[in-house]
Coordinates of C-alpha atoms in Angstrom, one line a residue:
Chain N
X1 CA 178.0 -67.0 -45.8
X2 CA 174.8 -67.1 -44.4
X3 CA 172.2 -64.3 -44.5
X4 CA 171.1 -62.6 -41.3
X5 CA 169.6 -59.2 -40.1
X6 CA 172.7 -58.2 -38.3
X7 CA 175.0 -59.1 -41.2
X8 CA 172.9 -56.8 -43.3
X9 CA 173.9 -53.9 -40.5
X10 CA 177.5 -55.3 -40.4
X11 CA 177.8 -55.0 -44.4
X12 CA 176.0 -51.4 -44.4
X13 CA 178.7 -50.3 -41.8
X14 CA 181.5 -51.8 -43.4
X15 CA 180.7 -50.8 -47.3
X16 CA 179.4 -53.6 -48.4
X17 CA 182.9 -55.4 -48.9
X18 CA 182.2 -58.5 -46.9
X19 CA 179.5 -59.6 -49.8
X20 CA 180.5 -63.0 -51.9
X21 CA 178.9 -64.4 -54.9
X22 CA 176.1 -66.5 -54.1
X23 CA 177.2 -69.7 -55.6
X24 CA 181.0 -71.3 -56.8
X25 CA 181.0 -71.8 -61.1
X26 CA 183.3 -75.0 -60.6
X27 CA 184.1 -77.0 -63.7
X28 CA 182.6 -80.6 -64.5
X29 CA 184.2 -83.9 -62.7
X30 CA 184.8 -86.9 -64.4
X31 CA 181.9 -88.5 -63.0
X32 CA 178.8 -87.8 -60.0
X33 CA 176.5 -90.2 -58.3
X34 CA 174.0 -88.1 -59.4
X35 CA 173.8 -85.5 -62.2
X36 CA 170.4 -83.6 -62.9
X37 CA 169.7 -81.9 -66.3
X38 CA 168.3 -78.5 -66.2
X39 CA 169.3 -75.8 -63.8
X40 CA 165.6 -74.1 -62.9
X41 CA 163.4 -74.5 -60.3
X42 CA 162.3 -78.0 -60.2
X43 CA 166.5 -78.8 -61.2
X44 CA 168.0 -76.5 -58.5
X45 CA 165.0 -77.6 -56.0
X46 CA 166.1 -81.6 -56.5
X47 CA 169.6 -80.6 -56.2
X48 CA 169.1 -78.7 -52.7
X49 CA 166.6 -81.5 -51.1
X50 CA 169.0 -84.2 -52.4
X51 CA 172.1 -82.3 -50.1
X52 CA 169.7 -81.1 -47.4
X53 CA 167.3 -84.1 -46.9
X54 CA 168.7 -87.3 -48.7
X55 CA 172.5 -86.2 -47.8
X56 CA 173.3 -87.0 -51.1
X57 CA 176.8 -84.6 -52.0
X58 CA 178.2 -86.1 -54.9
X59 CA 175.4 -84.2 -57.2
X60 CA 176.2 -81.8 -60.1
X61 CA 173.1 -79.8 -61.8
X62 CA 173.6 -79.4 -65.6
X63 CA 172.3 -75.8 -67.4
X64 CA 172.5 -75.3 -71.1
X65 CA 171.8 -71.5 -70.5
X66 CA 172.5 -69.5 -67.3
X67 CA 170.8 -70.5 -64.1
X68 CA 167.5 -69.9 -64.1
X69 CA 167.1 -68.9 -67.5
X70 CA 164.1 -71.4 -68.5
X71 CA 160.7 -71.1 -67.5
X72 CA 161.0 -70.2 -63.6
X73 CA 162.1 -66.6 -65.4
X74 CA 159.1 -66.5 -67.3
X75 CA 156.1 -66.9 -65.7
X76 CA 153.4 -65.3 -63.4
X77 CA 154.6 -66.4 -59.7
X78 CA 151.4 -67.7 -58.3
X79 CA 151.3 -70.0 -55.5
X80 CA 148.5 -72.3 -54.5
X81 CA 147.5 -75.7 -53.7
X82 CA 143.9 -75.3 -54.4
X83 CA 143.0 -78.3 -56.6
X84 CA 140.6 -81.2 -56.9
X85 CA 141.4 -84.8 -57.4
X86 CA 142.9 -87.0 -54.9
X87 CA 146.1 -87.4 -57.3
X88 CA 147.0 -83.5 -57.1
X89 CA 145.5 -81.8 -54.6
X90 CA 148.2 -83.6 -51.7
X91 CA 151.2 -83.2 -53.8
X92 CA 150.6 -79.5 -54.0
X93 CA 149.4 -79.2 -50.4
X94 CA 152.7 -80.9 -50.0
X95 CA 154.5 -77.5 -51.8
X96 CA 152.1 -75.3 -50.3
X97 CA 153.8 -76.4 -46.9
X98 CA 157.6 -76.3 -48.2
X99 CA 156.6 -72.6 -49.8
X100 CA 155.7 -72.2 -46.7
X101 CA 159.5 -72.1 -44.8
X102 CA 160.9 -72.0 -47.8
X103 CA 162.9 -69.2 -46.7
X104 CA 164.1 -70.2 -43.6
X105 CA 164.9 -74.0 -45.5
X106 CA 167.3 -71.9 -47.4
X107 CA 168.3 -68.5 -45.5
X108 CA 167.4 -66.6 -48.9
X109 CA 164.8 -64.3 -49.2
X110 CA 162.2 -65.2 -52.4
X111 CA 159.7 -62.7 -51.1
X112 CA 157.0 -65.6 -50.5
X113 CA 153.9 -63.8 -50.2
X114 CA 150.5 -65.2 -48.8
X115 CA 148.3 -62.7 -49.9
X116 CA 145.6 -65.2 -51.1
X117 CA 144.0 -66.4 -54.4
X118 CA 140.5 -66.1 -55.1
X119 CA 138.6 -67.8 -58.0
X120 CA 135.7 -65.7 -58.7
X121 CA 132.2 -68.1 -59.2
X122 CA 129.7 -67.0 -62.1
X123 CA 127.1 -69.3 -62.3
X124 CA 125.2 -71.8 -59.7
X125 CA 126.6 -74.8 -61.3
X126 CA 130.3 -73.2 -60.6
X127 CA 129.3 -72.7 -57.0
X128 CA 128.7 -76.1 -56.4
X129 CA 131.8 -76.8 -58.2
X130 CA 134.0 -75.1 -56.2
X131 CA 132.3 -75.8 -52.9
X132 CA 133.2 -79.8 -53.3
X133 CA 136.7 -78.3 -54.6
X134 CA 137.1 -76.4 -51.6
X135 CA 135.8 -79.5 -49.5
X136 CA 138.6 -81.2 -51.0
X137 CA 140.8 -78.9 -50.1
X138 CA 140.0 -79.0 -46.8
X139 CA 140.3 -82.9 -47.0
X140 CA 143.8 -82.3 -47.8
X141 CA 144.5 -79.7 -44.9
X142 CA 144.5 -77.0 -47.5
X143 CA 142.3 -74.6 -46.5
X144 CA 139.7 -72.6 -48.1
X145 CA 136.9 -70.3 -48.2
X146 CA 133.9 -69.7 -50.3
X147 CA 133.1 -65.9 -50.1
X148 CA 129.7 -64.5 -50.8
X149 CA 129.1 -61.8 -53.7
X150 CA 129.0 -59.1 -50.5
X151 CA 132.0 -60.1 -49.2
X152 CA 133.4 -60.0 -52.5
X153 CA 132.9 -56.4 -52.8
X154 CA 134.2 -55.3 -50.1
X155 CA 137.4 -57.1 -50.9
X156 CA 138.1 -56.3 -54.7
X157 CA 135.4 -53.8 -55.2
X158 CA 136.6 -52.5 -58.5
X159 CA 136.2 -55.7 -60.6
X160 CA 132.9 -55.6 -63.3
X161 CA 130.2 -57.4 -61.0
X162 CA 127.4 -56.7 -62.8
X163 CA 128.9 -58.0 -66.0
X164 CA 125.8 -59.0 -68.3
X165 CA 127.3 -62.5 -69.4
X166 CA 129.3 -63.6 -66.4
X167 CA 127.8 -61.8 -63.4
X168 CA 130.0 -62.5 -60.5
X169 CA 128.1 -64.6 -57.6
X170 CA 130.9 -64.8 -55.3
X171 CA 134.3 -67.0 -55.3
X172 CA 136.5 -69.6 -53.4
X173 CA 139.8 -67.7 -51.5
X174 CA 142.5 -69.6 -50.5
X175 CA 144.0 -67.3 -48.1
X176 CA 147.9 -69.2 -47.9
X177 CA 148.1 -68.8 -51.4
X178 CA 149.9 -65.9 -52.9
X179 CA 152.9 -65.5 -54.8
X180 CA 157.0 -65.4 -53.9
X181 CA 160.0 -63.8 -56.4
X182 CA 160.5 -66.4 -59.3
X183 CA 164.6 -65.7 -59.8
X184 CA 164.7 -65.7 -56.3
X185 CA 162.8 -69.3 -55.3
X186 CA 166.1 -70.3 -58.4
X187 CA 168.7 -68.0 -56.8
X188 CA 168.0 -69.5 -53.4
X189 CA 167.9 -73.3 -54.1
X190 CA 171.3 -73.1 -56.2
X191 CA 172.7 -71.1 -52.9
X192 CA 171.4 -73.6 -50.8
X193 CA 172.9 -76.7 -53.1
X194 CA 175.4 -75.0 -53.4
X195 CA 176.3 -74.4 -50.2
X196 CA 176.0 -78.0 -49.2
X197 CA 178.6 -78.9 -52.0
X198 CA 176.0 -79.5 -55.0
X199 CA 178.0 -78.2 -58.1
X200 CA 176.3 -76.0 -60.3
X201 CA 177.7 -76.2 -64.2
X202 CA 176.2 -73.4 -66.4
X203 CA 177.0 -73.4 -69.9
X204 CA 176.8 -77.0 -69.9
X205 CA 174.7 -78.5 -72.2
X206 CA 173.7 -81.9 -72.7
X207 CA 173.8 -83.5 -76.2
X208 CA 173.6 -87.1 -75.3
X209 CA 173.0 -89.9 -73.0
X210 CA 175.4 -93.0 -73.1
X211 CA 173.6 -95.8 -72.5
X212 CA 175.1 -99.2 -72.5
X213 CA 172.6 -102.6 -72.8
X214 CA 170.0 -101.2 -70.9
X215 CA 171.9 -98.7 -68.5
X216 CA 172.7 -95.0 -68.1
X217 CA 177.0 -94.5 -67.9
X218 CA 176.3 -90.6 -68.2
X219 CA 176.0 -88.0 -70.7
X220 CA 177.2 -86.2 -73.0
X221 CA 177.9 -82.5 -72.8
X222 CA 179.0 -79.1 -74.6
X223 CA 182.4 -80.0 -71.9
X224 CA 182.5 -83.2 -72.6
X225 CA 181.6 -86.7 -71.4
X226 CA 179.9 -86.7 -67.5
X227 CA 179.8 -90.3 -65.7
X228 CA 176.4 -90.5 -63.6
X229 CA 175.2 -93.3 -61.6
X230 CA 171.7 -91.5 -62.1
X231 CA 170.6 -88.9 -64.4
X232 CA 167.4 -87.0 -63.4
X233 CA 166.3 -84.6 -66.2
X234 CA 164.2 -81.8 -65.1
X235 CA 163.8 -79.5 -68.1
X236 CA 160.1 -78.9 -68.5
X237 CA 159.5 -77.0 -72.0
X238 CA 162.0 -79.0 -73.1
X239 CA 161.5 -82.7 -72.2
X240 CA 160.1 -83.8 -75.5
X241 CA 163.7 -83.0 -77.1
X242 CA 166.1 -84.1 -74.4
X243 CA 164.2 -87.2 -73.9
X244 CA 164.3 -88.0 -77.7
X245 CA 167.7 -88.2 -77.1
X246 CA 167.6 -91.3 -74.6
X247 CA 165.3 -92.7 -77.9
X248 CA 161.9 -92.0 -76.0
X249 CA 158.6 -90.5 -76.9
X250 CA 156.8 -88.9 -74.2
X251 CA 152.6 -87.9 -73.8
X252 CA 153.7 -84.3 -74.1
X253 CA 153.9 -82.0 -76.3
X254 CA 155.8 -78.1 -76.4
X255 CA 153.2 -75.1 -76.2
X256 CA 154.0 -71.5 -75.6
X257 CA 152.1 -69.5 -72.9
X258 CA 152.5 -65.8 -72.9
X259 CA 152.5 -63.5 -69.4
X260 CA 152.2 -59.9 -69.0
X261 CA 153.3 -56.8 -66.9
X262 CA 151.4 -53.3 -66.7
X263 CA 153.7 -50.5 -65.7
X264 CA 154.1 -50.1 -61.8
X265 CA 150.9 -48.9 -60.0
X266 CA 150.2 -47.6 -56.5
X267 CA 148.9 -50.7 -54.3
X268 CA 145.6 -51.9 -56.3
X269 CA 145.0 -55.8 -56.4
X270 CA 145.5 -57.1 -52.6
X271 CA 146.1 -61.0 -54.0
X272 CA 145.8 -63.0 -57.0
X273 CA 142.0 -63.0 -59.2
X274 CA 141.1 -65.1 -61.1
X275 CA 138.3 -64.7 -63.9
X276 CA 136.1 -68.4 -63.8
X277 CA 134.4 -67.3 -66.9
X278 CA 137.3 -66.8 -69.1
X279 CA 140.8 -67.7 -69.0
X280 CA 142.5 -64.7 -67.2
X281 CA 144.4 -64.4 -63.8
X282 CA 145.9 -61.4 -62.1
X283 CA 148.0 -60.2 -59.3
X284 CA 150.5 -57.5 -58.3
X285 CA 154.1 -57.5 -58.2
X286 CA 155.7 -56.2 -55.2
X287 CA 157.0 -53.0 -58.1
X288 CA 153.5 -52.1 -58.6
X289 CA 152.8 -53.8 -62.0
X290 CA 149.8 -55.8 -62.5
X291 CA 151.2 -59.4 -64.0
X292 CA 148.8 -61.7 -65.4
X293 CA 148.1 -64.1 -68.1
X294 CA 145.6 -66.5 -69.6
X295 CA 145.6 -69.3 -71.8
X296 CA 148.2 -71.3 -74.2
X297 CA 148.5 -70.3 -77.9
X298 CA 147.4 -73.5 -78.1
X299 CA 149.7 -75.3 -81.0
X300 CA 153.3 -76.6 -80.6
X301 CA 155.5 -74.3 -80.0
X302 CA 159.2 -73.6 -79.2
X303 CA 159.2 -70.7 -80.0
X304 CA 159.7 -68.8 -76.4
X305 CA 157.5 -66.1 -77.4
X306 CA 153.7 -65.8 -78.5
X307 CA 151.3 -64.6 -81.3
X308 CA 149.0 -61.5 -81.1
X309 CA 145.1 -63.0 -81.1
X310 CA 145.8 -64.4 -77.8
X311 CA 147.3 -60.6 -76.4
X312 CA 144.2 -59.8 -77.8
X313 CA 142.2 -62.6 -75.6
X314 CA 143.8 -62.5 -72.5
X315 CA 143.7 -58.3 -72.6
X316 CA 139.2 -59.2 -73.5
X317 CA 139.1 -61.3 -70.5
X318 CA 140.8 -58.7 -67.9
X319 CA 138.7 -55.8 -69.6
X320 CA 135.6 -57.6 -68.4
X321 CA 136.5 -58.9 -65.4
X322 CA 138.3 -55.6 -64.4
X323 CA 137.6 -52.8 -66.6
X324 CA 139.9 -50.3 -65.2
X325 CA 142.8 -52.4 -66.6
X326 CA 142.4 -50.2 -69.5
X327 CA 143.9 -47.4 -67.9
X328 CA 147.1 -49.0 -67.4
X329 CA 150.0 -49.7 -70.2
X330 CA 151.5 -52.6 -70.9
X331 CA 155.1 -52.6 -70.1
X332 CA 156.2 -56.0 -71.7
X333 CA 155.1 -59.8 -72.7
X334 CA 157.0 -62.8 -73.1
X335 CA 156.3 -66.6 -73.7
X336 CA 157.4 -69.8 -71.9
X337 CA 157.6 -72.9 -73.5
X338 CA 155.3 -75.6 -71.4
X339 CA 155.1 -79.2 -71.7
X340 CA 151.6 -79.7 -71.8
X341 CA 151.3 -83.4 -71.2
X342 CA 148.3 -85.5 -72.5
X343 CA 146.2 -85.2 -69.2
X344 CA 147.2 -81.9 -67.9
X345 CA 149.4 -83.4 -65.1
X346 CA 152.7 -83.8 -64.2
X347 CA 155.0 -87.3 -64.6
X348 CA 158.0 -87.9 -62.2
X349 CA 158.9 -91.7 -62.6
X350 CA 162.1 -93.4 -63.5
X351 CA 162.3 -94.6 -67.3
X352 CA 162.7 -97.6 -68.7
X353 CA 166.3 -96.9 -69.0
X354 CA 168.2 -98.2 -65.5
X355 CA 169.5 -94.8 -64.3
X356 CA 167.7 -92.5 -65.9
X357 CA 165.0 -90.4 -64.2
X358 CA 162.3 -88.0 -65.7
X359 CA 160.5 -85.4 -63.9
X360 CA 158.3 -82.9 -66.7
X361 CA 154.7 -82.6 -67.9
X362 CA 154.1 -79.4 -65.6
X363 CA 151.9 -77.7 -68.1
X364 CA 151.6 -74.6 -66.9
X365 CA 151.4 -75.3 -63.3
X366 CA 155.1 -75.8 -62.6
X367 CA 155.7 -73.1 -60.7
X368 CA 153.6 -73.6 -57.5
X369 CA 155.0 -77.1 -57.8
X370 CA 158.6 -76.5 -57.5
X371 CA 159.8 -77.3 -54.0
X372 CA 157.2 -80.6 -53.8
X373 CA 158.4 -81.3 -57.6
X374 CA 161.9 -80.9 -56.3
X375 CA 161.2 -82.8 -52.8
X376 CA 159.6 -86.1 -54.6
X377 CA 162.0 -85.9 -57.6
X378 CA 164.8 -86.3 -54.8
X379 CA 162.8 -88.8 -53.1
X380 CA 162.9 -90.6 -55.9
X381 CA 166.3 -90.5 -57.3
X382 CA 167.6 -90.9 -53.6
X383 CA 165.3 -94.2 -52.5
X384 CA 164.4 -95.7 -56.0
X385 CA 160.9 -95.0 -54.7
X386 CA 158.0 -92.1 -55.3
X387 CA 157.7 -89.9 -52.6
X388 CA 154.0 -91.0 -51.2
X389 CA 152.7 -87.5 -52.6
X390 CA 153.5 -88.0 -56.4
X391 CA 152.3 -91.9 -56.5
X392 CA 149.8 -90.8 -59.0
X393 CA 152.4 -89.4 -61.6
X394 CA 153.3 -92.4 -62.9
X395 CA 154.6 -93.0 -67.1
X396 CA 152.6 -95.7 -67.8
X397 CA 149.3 -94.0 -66.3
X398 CA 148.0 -93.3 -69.7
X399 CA 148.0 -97.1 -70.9
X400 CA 146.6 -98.1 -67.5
X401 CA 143.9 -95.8 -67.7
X402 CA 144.7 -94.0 -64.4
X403 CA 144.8 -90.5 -66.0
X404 CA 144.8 -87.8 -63.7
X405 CA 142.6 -85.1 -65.5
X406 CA 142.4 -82.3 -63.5
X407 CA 140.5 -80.1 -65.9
X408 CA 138.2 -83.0 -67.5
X409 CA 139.4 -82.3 -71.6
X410 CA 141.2 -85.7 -72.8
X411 CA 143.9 -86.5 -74.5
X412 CA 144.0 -82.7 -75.5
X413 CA 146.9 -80.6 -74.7
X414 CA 145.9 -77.5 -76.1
X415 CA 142.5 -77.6 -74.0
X416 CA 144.0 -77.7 -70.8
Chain R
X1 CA 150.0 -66.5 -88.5
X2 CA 148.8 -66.7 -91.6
X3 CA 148.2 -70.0 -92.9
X4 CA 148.5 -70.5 -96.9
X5 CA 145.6 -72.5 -98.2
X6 CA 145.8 -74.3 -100.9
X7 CA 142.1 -73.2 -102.3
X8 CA 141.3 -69.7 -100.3
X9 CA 145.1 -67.9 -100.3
X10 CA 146.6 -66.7 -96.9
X11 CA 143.7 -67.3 -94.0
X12 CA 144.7 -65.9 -90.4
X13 CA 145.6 -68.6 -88.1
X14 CA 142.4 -67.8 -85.9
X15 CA 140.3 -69.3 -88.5
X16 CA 141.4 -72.7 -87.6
X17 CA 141.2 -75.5 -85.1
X18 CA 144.8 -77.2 -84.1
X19 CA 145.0 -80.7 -83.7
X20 CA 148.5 -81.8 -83.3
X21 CA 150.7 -84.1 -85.3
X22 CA 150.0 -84.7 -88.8
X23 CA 150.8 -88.3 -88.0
X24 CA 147.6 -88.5 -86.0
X25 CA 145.8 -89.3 -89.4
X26 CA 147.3 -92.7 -89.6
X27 CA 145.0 -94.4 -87.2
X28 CA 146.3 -97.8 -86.5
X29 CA 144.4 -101.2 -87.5
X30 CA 142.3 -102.2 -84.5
X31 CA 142.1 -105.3 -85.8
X32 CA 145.9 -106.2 -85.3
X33 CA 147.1 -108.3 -82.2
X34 CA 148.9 -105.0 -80.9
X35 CA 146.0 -102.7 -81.3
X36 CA 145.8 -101.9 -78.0
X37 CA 149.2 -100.9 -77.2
X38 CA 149.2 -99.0 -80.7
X39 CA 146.1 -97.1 -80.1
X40 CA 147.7 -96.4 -76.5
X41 CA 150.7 -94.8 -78.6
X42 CA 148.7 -93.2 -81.2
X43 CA 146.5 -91.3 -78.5
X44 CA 149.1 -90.3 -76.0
X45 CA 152.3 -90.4 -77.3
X46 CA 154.4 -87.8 -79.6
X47 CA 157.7 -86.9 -81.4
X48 CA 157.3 -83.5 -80.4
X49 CA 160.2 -81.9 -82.7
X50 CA 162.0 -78.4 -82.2
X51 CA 162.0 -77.2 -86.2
X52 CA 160.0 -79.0 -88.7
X53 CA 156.8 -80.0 -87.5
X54 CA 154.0 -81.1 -89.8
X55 CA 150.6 -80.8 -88.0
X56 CA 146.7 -80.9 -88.9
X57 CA 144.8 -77.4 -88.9
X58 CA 141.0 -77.4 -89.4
X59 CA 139.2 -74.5 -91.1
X60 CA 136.3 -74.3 -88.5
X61 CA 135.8 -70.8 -89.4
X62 CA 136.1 -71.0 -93.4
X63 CA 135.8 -73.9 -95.8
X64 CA 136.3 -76.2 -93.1
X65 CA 138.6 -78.1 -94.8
X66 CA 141.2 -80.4 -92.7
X67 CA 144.9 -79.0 -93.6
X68 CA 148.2 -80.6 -93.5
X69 CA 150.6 -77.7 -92.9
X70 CA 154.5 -77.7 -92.4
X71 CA 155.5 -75.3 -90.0
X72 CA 158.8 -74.5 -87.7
X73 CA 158.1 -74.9 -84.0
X74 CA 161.0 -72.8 -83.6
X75 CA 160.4 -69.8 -85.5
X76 CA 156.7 -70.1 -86.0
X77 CA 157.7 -70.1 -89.7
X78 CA 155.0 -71.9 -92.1
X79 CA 156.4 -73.5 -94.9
X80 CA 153.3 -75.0 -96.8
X81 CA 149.9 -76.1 -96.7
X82 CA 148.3 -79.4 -98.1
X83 CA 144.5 -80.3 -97.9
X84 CA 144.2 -83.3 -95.7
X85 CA 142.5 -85.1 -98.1
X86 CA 145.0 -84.8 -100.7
X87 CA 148.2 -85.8 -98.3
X88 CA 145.6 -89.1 -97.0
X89 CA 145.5 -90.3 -100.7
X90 CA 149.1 -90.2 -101.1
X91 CA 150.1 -91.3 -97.1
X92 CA 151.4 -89.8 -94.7
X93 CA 155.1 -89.7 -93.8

């Protein structure tokens, strides 16, 4: 059933009878050429660009929960590609561009949204900074703009210029970034693999891998033994356990990251804000509430929810970048469990183990990078090679020295 | 959080500075033929476990004292608290 304006019509005239669930619940075959583990985003998003791309049918995704139920649920559904280093700042060009027809890719509408991202620039020495980031940026076909404190106010004139510690100088605005619907970028890749014959197996959940002299047979499951020719595990948050099972240790470890909602507000922030001085981002939902976040609690967590000193922070940081936050309630928080990996970037690379495929480390930029995550991670469990965005995110980058640290802190995952 | 130190009684979790796995206090010999892919190990990789998890905590706000402490990653539940210094004399698990 495919989605189209005159269907919409048809189904209004016709009450709504013609409507089918989005995707089959069919139970687990004996055996795929391909299984992934972990039914969100980056899972769903192999799954579809494996049917759609590689032609690769035989594929069943693997979800301990319900679909969507890990971290593409829980975060703060920004978009952007504006980065630095020669190892990032492609790959998520590469998403920025798959965001980009996203819905037409999968005749779902997840409400992508280019309203624009601006990080706001409080010193000289952060002006310089992010005019070679937005150089880069243009190096990569990304776009970019540095705005002057003038322009500034006329386009977010309520935020706290004249802030006595972090004056704001002006900032760099991506204008195609934005944000789309999380469930729906989940609802409309599993509709989409679905669709081309991908099964989708919730409530499945994998307690094993069987791994004979060196090579992946399959896995285990809650429903029993799977054959695979090639397991790709996709379950950021959660790599560091799943992985153990296949007798690996990983540079990552589990951190929780809280988000926020105000209650719904007339139209008030026209794209997403960042504050450069502190560690707190902001934008607004298409219901009216304000969403935003900051940093990590910042010690290993699986916990899935947060601890009050960083409310506390992140709510500081949005009072003085915007003080008329204070006038709205807070509706609700929640926490996402993150793999914060050792140099703040992402790994997708086959293991040691023949078969077996990782994609993980996302930190807590996952999001933005689910259709190039999903893309590459097909790429590679289709061709046995990277996809030529993602050559950087190598396993063994950390013993070669070829780190890719983003955000300059080390080995440190709770400083990035 | 409230952390339960063995000298001061039940500090707030902001006091302190985390530094990961407890493990991280066994620094390998780098003097052994292996040393570099040990040190390689010791500064990248981890168990990462979901439950028991002992980790070091340092009291940058108070006594700044280094702190073994035993805590569930799951629950956030702390189960104990060692001095560094103590749980280095006797090894680490």
């Amino acid at each position: 059933m495919r989605f189209s304006g005159f269907r919409v019509v048809k189904e209004a005239l016709t009450g709504h009878k013609g409507w089918t669930p989005l995707w089959r619940t069919p139970d687990p075959k004996p055996a795929y050429d391909i299984v992934i583990v972990g039914g969100g985003g980056h899972g769903l998003a192999t799954a579809f660009y494996l049917a759609k791309t590689f032609g690769r049918l035989n594929v069943a995704v693997l979800e301990k929960g319900w679909l969507g139920s890990g971290n593409i649920g829980r975060n703060t559904t920004i978009i952007r590609s504006n980065y630095l280093l020669p190892g990032n700042e492609p790959f998520y060009e590469f998403s920025m561009k798959l965001w980009e027809n996203l819905e037409q890719d999968t005749n779902f509408n997840s409400m992508v949204s280019q309203r624009g991202i601006i990080n706001l620039i409080h010193s000289d020495a952060q002006r310089d900074a992010y005019r070679r980031r937005g150089n880069a940026m243009h190096l990569a076909g990304a776009g970019g703009t540095l705005l002057s404190r003038d322009q500034l106010r006329d386009m977010v004139p309520f935020l706290n210029f004249d802030n006595a510690r972090f004056p704001i100088k002006g900032g760099l605005l991506q204008p195609r970034a934005g944000t789309a619907r999380h469930d729906g970028v989940a609802w409309g890749y599993a509709r989409g693999a679905d669709m081309r014959g991908v099964d989708i197996i919730q409530n499945c959940e994998v307690t094993g891998f069987r791994i004979e002299s060196g090579k992946l047979c399959g896995v285990e499951t809650s429903r029993g033994y799977i054959g695979a020719r090639k397991v790709g595990v996709a379950v950021a948050g959660s790599s560091g356990r799943v992985m153990a099972m296949a007798g690996m240790r990983l540079p990552i470890e589990s951190h929780v990251l809280q988000a926020f909602v105000s209650e719904g507000l007339k139209p008030t922030v026209p794209g997403v804000i960042t504050f450069g001085a502190g560690h707190f981002y902001v934008s607004q939902s298409d219901k009216g509430g304000l969403v935003f976040g900051g940093d990590i609690d910042g010690y290993n967590s699986y916990a899935q929810r947060g601890n009050l000193p960083v409310v506390e922070d992140v709510l500081e940081g949005g009072m003085a970048l915007m003080p008329m936050i204070g006038r709205a309630r807070l509706l609700r928080a929640w926490g996402g469990v993150m793999d914060m990996s050792m140099d703040g970037s992402p790994i997708i690379d086959k293991t040691h183990v023949d078969g077996l495929f990782f994609n993980g480390g996302w930190c807590y930029g996952g999001f933005k990078a689910t259709p190039a995550s999903g893309f590459a991670f097909a790429h590679l469990l289709a061709t046995g090679r990277p996809h030529e965005t993602a050559t950087a995110y190598r396993l063994d980058r950390f013993s070669r020295g070829h780190v890719i640290d983003e955000k300059g802190a080390g080995a440190q995952p709770n400083l990035h | 959080m409230l952390i339960p130190h063995p000298l001061l009684g039940l500090r707030d979790a902001q006091e302190f500075t985390y530094l990961g796995d407890a493990s991280l206090m066994n620094r390998p010999d780098p003097g052994a033929p292996d040393a570099e892919a040990a040190f390689c190990d010791y500064v990248f990789l981890r168990d990462n476990p979901a439950g028991v998890h002992r980790e070091l905590w340092f009291h940058e706000q108070g006594d700044r004292s280094w702190l073994v402490v035993t805590r569930n990653t799951l629950t956030h539940e702390i189960l104990g608290a060692e001095l560094a210094a103590d749980v280095k004399v006797g090894g680490v698990k």
